[in-house]
mmCIF file of C-alpha atoms and ligand atoms in Angstrom:
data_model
loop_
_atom_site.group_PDB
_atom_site.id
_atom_site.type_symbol
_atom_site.label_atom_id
_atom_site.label_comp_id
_atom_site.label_asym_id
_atom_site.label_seq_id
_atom_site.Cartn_x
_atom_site.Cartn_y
_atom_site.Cartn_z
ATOM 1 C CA UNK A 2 -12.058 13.295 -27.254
ATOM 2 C CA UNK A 3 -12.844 10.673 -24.993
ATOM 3 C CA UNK A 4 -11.366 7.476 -26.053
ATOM 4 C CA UNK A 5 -11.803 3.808 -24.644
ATOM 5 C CA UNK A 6 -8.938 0.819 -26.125
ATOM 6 C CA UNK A 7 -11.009 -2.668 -25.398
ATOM 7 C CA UNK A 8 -8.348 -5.635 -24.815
ATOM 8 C CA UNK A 9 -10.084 -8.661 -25.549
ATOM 9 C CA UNK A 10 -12.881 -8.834 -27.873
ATOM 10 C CA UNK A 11 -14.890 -12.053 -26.738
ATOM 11 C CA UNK A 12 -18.208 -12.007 -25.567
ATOM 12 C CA UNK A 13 -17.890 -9.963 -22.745
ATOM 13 C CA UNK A 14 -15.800 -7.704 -24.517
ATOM 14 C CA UNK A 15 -17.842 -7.093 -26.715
ATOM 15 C CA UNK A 16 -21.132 -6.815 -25.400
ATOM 16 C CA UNK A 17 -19.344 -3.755 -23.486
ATOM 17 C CA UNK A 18 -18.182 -2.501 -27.175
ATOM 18 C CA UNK A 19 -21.819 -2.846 -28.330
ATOM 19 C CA UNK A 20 -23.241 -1.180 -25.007
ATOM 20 C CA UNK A 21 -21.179 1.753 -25.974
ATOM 21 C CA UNK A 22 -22.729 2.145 -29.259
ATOM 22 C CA UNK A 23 -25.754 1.389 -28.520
ATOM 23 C CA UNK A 24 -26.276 4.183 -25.536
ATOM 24 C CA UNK A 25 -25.701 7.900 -25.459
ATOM 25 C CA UNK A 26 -21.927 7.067 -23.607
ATOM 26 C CA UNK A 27 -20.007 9.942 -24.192
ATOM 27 C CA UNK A 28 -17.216 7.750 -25.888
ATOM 28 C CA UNK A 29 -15.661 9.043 -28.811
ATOM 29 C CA UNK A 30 -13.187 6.835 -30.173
ATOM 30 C CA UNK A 31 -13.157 3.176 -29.367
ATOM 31 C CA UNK A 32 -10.428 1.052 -30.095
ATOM 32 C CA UNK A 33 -10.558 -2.963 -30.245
ATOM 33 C CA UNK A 34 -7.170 -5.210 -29.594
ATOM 34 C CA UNK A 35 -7.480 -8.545 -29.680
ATOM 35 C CA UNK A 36 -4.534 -11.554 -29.544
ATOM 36 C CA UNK A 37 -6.402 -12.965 -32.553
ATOM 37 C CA UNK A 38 -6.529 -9.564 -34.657
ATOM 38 C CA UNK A 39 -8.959 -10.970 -37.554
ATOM 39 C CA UNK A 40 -11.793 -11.353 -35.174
ATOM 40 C CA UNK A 41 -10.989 -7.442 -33.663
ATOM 41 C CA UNK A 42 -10.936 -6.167 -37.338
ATOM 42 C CA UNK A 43 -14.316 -8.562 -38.265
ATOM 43 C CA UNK A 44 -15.838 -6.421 -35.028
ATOM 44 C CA UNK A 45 -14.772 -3.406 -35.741
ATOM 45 C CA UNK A 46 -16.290 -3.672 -39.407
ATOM 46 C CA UNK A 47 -19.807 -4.842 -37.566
ATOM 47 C CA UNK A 48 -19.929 -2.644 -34.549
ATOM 48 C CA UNK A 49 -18.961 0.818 -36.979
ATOM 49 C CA UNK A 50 -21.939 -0.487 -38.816
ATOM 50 C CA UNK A 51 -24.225 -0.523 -36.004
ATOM 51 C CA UNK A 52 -22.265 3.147 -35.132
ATOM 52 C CA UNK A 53 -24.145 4.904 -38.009
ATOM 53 C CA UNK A 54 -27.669 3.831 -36.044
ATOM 54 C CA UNK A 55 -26.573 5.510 -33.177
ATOM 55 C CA UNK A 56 -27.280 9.038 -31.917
ATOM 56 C CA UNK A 57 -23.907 9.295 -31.464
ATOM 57 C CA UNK A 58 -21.127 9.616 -33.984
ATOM 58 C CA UNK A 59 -18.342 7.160 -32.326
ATOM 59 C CA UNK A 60 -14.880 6.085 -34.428
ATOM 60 C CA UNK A 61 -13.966 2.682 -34.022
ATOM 61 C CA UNK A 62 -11.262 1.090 -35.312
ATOM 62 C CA UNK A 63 -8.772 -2.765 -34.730
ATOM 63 C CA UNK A 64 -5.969 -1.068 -33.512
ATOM 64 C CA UNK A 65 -2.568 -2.058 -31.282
ATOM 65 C CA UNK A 66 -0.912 -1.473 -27.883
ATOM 66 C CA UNK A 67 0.512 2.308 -29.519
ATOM 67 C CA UNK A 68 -3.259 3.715 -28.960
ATOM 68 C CA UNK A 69 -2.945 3.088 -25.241
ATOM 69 C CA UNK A 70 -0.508 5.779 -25.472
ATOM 70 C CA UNK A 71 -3.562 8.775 -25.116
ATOM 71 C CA UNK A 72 -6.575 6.347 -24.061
ATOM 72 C CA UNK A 73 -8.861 7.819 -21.207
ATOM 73 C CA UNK A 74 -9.617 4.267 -20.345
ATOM 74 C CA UNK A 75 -8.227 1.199 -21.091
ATOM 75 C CA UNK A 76 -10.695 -2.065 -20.332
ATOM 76 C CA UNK A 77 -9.216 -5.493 -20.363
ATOM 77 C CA UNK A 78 -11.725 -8.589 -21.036
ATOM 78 C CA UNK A 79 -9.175 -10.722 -22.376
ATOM 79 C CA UNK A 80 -8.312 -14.212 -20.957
ATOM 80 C CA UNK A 81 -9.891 -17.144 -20.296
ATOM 81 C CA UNK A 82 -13.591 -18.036 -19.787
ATOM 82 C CA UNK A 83 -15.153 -20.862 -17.088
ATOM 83 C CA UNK A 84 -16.157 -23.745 -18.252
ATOM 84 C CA UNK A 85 -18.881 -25.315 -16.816
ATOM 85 C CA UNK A 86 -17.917 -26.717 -13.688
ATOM 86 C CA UNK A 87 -14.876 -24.533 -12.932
ATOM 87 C CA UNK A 88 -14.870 -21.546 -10.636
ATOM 88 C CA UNK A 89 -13.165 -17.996 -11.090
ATOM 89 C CA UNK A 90 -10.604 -18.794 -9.494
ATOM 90 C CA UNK A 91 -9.215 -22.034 -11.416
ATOM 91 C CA UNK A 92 -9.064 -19.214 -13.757
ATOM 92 C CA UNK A 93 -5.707 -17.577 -12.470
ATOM 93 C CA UNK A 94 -2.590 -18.935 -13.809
ATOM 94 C CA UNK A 95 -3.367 -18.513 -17.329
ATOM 95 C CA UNK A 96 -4.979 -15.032 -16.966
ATOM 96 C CA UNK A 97 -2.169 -14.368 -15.182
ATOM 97 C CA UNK A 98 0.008 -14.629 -17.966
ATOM 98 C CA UNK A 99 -2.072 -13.002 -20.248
ATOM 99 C CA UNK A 100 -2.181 -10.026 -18.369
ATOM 100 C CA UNK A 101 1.269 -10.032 -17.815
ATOM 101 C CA UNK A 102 2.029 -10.092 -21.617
ATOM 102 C CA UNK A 103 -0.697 -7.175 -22.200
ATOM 103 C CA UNK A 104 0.296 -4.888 -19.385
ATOM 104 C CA UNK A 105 4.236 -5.160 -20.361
ATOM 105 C CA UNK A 106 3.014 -4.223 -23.878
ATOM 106 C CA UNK A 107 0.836 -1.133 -22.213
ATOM 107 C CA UNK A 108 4.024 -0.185 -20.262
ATOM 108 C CA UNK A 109 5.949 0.648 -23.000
ATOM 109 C CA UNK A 110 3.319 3.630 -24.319
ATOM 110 C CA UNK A 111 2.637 6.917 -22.039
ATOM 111 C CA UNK A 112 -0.651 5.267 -21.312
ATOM 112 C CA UNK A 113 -1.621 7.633 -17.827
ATOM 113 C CA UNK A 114 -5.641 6.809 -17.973
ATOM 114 C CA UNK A 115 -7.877 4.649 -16.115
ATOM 115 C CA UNK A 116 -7.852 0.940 -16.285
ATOM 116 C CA UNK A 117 -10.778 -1.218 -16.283
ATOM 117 C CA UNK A 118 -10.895 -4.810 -15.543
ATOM 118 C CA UNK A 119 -13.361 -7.443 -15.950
ATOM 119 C CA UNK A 120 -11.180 -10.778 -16.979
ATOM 120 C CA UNK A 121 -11.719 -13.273 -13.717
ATOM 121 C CA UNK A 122 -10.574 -14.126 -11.084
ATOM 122 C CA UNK A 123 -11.800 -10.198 -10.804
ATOM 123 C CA UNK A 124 -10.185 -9.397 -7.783
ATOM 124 C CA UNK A 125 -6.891 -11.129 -8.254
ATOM 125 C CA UNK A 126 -6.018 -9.935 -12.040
ATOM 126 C CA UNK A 127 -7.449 -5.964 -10.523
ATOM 127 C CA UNK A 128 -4.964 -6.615 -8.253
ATOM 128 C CA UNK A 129 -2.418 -7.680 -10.426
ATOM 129 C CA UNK A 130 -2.961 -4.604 -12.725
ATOM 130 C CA UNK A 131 -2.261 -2.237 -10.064
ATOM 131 C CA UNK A 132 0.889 -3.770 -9.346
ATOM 132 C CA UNK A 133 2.096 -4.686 -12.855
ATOM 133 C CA UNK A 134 1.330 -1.277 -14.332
ATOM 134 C CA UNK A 135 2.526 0.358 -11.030
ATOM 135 C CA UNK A 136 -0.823 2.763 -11.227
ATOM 136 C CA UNK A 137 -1.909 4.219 -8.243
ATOM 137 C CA UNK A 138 -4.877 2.777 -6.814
ATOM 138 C CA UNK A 139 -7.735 4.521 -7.493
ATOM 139 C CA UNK A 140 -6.880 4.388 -11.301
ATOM 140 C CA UNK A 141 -7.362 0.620 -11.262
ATOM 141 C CA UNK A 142 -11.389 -0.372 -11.300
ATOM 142 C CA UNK A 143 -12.281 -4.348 -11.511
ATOM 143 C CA UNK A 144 -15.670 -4.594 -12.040
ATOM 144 C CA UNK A 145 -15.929 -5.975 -8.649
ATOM 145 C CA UNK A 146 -19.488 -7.368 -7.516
ATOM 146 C CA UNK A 147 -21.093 -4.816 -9.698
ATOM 147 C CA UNK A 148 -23.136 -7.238 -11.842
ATOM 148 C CA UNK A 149 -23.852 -9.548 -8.898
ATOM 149 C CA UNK A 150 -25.471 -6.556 -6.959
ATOM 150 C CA UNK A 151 -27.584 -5.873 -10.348
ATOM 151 C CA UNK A 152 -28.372 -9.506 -9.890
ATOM 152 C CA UNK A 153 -29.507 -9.238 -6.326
ATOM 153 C CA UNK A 154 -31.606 -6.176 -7.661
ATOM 154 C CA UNK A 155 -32.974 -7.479 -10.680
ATOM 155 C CA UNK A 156 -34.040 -10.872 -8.155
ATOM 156 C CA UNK A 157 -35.808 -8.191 -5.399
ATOM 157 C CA UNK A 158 -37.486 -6.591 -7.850
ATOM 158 C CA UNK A 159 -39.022 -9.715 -9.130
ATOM 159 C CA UNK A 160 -40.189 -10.499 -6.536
ATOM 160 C CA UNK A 161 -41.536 -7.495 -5.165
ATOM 161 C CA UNK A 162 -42.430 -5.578 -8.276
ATOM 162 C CA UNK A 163 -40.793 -2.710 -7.440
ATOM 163 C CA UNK A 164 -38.323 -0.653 -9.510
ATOM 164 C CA UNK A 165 -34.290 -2.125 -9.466
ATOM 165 C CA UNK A 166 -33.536 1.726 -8.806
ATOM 166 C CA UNK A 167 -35.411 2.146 -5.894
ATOM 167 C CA UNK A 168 -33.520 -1.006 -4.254
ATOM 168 C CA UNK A 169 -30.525 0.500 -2.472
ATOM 169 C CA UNK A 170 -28.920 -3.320 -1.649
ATOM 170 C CA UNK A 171 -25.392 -4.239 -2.573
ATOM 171 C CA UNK A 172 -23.522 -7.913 -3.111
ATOM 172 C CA UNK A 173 -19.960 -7.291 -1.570
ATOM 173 C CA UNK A 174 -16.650 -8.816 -1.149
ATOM 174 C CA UNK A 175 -14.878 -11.360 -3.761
ATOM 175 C CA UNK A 176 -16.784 -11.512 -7.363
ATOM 176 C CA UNK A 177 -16.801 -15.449 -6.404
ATOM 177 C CA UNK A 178 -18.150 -17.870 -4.353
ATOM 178 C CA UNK A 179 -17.774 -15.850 -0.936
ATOM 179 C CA UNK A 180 -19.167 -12.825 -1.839
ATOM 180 C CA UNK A 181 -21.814 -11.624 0.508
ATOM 181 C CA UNK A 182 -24.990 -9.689 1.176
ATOM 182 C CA UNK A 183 -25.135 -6.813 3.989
ATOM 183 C CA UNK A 184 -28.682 -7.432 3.952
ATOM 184 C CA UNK A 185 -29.583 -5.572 7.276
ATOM 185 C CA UNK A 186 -27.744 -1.842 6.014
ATOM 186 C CA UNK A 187 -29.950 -2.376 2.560
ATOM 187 C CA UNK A 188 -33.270 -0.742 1.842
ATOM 188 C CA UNK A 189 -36.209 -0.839 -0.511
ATOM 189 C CA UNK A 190 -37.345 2.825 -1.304
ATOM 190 C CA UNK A 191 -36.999 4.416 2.692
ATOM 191 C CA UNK A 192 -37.254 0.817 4.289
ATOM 192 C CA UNK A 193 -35.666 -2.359 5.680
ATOM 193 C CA UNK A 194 -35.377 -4.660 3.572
ATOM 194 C CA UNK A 195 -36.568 -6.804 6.868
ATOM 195 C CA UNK A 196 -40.043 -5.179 6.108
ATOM 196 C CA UNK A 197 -40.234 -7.265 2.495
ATOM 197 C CA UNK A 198 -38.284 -10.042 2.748
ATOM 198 C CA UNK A 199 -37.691 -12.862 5.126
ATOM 199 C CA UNK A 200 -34.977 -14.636 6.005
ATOM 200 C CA UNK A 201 -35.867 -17.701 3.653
ATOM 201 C CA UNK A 202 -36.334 -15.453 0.631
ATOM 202 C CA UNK A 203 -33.171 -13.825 1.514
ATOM 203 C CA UNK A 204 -31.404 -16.779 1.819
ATOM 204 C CA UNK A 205 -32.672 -18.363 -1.749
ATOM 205 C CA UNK A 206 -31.896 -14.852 -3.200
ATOM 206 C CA UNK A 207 -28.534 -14.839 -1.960
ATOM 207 C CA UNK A 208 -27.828 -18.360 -3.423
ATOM 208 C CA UNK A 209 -29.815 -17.352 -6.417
ATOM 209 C CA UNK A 210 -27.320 -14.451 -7.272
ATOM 210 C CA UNK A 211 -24.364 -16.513 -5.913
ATOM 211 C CA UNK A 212 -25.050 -19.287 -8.828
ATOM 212 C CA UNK A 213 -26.120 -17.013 -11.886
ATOM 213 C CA UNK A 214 -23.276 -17.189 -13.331
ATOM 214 C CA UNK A 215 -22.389 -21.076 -13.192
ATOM 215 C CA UNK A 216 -26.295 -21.446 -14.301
ATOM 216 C CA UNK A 217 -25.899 -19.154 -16.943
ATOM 217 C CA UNK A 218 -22.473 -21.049 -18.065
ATOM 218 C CA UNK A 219 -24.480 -23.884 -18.089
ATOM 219 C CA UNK A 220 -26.657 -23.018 -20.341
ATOM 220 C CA UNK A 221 -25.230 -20.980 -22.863
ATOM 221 C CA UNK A 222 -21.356 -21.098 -22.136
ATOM 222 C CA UNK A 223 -20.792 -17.870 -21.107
ATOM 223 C CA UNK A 224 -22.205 -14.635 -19.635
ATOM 224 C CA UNK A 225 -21.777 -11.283 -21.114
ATOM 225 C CA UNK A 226 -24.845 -8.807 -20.919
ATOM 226 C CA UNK A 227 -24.903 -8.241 -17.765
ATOM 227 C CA UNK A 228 -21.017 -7.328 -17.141
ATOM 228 C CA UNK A 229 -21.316 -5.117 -20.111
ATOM 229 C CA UNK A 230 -23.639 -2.649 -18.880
ATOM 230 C CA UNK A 231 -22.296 -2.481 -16.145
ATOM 231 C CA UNK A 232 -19.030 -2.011 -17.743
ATOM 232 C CA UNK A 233 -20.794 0.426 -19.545
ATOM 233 C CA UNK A 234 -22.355 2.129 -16.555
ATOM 234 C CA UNK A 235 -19.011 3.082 -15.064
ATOM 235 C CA UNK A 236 -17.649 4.199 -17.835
ATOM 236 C CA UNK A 237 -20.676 6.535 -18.077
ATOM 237 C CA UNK A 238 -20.087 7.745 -14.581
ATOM 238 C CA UNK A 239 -15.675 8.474 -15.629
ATOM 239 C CA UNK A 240 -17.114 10.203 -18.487
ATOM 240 C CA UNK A 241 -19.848 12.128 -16.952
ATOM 241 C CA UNK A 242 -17.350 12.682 -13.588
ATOM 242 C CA UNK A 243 -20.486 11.506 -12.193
ATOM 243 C CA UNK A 244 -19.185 10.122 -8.610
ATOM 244 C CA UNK A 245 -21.950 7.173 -8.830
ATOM 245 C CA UNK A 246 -21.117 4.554 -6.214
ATOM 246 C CA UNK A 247 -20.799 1.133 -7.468
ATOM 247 C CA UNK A 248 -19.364 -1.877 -5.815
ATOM 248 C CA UNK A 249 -16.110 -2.028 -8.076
ATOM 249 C CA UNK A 250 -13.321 -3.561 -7.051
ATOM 250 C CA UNK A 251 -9.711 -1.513 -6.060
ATOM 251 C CA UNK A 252 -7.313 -1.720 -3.506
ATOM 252 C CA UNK A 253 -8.874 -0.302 0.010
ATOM 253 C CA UNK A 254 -5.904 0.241 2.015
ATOM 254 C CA UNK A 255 -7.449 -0.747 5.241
ATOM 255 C CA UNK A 256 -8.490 -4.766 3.827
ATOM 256 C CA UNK A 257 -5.190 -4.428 1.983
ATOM 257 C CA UNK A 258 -6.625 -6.294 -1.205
ATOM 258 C CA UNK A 259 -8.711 -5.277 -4.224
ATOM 259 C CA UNK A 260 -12.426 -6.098 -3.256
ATOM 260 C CA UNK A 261 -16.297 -5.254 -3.978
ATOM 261 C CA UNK A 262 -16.698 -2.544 -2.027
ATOM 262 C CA UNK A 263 -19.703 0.371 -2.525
ATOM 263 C CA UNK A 264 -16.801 3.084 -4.330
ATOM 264 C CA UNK A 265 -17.837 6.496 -5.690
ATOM 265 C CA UNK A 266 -16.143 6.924 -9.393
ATOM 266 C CA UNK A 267 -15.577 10.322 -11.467
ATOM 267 C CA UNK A 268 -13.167 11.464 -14.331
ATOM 268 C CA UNK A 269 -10.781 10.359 -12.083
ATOM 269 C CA UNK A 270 -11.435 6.829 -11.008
ATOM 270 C CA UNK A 271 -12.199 5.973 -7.563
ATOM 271 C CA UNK A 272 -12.578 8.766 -5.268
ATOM 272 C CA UNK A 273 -13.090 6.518 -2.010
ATOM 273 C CA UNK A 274 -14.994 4.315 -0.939
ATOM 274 C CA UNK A 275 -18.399 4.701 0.949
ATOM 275 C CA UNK A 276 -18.563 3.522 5.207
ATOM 276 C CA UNK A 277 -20.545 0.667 5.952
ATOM 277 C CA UNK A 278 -21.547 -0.407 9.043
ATOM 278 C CA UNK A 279 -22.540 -3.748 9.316
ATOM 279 C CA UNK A 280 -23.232 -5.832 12.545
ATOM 280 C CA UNK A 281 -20.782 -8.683 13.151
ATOM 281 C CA UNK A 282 -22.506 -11.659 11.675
ATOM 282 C CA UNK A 283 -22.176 -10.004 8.649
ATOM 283 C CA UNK A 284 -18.804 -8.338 9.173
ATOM 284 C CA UNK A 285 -17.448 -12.195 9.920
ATOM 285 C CA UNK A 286 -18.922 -13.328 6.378
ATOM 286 C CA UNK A 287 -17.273 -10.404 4.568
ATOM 287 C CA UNK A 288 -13.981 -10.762 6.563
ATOM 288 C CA UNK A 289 -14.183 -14.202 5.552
ATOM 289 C CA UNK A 290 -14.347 -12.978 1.984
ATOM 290 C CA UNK A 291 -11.407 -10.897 2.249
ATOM 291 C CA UNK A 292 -9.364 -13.742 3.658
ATOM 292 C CA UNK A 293 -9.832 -15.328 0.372
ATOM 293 C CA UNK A 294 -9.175 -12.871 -1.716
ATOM 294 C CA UNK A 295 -5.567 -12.191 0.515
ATOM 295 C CA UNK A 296 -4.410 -15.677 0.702
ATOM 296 C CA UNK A 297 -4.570 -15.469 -2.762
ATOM 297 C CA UNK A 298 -3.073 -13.194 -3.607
ATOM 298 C CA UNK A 299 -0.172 -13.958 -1.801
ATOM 299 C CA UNK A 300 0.331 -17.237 -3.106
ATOM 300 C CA UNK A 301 0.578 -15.512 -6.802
ATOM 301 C CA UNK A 302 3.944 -14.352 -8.160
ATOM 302 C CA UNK A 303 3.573 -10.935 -10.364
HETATM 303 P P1 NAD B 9 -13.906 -15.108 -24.585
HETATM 304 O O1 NAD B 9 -13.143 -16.368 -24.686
HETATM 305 O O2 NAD B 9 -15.178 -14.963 -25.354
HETATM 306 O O3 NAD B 9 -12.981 -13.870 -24.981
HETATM 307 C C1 NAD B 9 -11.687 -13.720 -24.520
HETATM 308 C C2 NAD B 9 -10.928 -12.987 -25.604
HETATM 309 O O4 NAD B 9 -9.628 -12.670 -25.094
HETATM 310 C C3 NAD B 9 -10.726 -13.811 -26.876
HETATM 311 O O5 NAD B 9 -11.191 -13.082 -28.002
HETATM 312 C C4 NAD B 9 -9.210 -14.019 -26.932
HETATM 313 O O6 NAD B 9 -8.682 -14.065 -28.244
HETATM 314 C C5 NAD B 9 -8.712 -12.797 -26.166
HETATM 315 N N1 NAD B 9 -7.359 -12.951 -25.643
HETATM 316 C C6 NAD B 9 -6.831 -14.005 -24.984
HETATM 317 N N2 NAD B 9 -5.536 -13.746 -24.685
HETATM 318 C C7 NAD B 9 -5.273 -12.508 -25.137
HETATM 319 C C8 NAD B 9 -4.108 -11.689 -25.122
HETATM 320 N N3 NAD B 9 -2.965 -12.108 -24.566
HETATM 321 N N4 NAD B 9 -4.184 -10.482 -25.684
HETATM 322 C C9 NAD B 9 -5.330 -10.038 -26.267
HETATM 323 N N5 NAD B 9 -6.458 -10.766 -26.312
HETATM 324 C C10 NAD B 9 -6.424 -11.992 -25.757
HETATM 325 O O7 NAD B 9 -14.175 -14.892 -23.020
HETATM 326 P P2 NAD B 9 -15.322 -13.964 -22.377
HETATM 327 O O8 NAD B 9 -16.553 -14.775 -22.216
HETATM 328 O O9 NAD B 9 -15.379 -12.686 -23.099
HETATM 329 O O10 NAD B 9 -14.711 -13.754 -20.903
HETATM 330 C C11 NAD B 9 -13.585 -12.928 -20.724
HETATM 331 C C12 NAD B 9 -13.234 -12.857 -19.247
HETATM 332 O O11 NAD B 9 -14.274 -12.128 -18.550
HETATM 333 C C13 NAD B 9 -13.154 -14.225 -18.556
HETATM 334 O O12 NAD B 9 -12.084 -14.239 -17.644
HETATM 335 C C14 NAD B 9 -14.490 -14.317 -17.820
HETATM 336 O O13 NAD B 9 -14.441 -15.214 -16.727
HETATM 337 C C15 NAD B 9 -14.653 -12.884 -17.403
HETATM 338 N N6 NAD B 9 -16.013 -12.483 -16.988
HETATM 339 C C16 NAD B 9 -16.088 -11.564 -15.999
HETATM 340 C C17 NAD B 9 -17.311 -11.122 -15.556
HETATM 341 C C18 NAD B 9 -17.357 -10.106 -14.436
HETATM 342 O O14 NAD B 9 -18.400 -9.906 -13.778
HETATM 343 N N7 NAD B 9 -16.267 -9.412 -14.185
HETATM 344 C C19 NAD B 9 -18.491 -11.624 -16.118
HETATM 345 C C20 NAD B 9 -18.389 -12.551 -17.156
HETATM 346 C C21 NAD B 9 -17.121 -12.994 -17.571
#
């Protein structure tokens, strides 16, 4: 029995819940908490609805903090949106707080699964999971830069009219403002990316995939489809022990922060992270990136 508890049934939340149900996930059971526990009951009622569409028979239920106690994964979307104007990281005190309040509740159950985290400032409240829930590393996944990489591959293949999966590029470092491209270690099918794109259309992609989000919040208030397949997408690849790299956020030892980083994920969680060798202009931007992520983190208290 495979069985994912959802914390934090908003949009994002649930357009994961719905991803589930709507795919061939190997999820079994899927639980929905929410602080305001009429609107995870009102989903539950819709999404086991939708359930008897899919191919796959899937219980769903509102439920509480007890059915961490034997969840395989536990994904937390709750906290507080942007609103236009703000960035991720004006974000932090008050998801702080909320994930303090959930993770003390998780705490108290036997709860020994993987976490999943999407609520922003991504890096920061992955970061604060580890440490509040005292869970080794690799059993604490943020979603990292995982939807801004299937930005930056959705944008390429636009433009060039080839296939997303046959563009091996990632977005790395902080799911913010400094996250960066590694442009020159990047290929489309066997070649350079150099060979399609110049540095003008790299440049306007790299903003382009930089502001989706605050474009998106813009114009609808929120943004939601995108993090929940690819929510969705590594919980396929825990499931399936499928050890698909993705650039999740965890805690990499050597950058000693939680950070976007190209990591392979099974059954498990993360079973380490993937080399990259990138030539110093583009080390400096991504160092820069981790100094962002570190200073804060050291100015929070957990
Ligand atoms: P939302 O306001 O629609 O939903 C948040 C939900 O959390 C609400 O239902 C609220 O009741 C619940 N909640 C708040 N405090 C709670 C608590 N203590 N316990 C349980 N539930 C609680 O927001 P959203 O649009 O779903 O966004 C959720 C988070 O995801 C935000 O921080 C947002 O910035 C982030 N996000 C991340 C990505 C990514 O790539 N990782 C993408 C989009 C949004």
């Amino acid at each position: 029995m495979n069985k994912v508890v959802l914390i934090g049934c908003g949009n994002v939340g649930m357009s994961y819940a719905f991803s589930l149900v709507n795919s061939e996930s190997k999820v079994d059971e899927l639980v929905l908490i929410d602080l305001n526990k009429e609107k995870a009951q009102g989903e539950a009622l819709d999404l086991m609805h939708a359930s008897s569409c899919s191919k796959r028979k899937i219980n769903i239920k509102a439920g509480d903090y007890s059915d961490c106690e034997d969840a395989d994964i536990v994904c937390i979307s709750a906290g507080r949106n942007q609103e236009i104007g703000e960035t991720r990281m004006d974000l932090i005190e008050k998801n702080l707080d909320v994930f303090k309040s959930i993770i003390s509740e998780i705490n108290k159950t036997n709860f020994n699964g993987i976490y999943l985290i999407a609520t922003n400032p991504l890096d920061i409240m992955t970061y604060a999971t580890m440490k509040l829930s005292n869970f080794p590393a690799y059993k604490v996944i943020g979603s990292g830069t995982t939807l801004d990489t299937a930005r930056l591959r959705f944008l390429i293949s636009e433009q060039l009219d080839i296939n997303p999966k046959n563009i091996h590029a990632y977005v790395i470092g902080e799911h913010g403002d400094s996250e960066m491209i590694p442009w020159s270690i990047g290929r489309i099918g066997l070649n350079s990316v150099d060979k399609y794109l110049n540095k003008t259309q790299k440049n306007k992609i790299l903003k382009d995939v930089r502001n989706s989000a605050y474009e998106i919040i813009n114009k609808k208030g929120n943004t939601a489809y995108g993090i929940g397949m690819c929510l969705k997408n590594i919980t396929d690849a825990i499931f399936d022990n499928a050890n698909t790299i993705f650039t999740a956020s965890t805690y990499i030892e050597k950058f000693k922060c939680c950070v976007g980083y190209p990591v392979i994920i099974n059954r498990n969680g993360v079973r380490g992270y993937t080399e990259l060798n990138m030539p110093k202009e583009e080390l400096d931007e991504f160092v820069n990136s981790l100094k962002i992520i570190k200073s804060t983190i050291n100015q929070i208290k957990i």
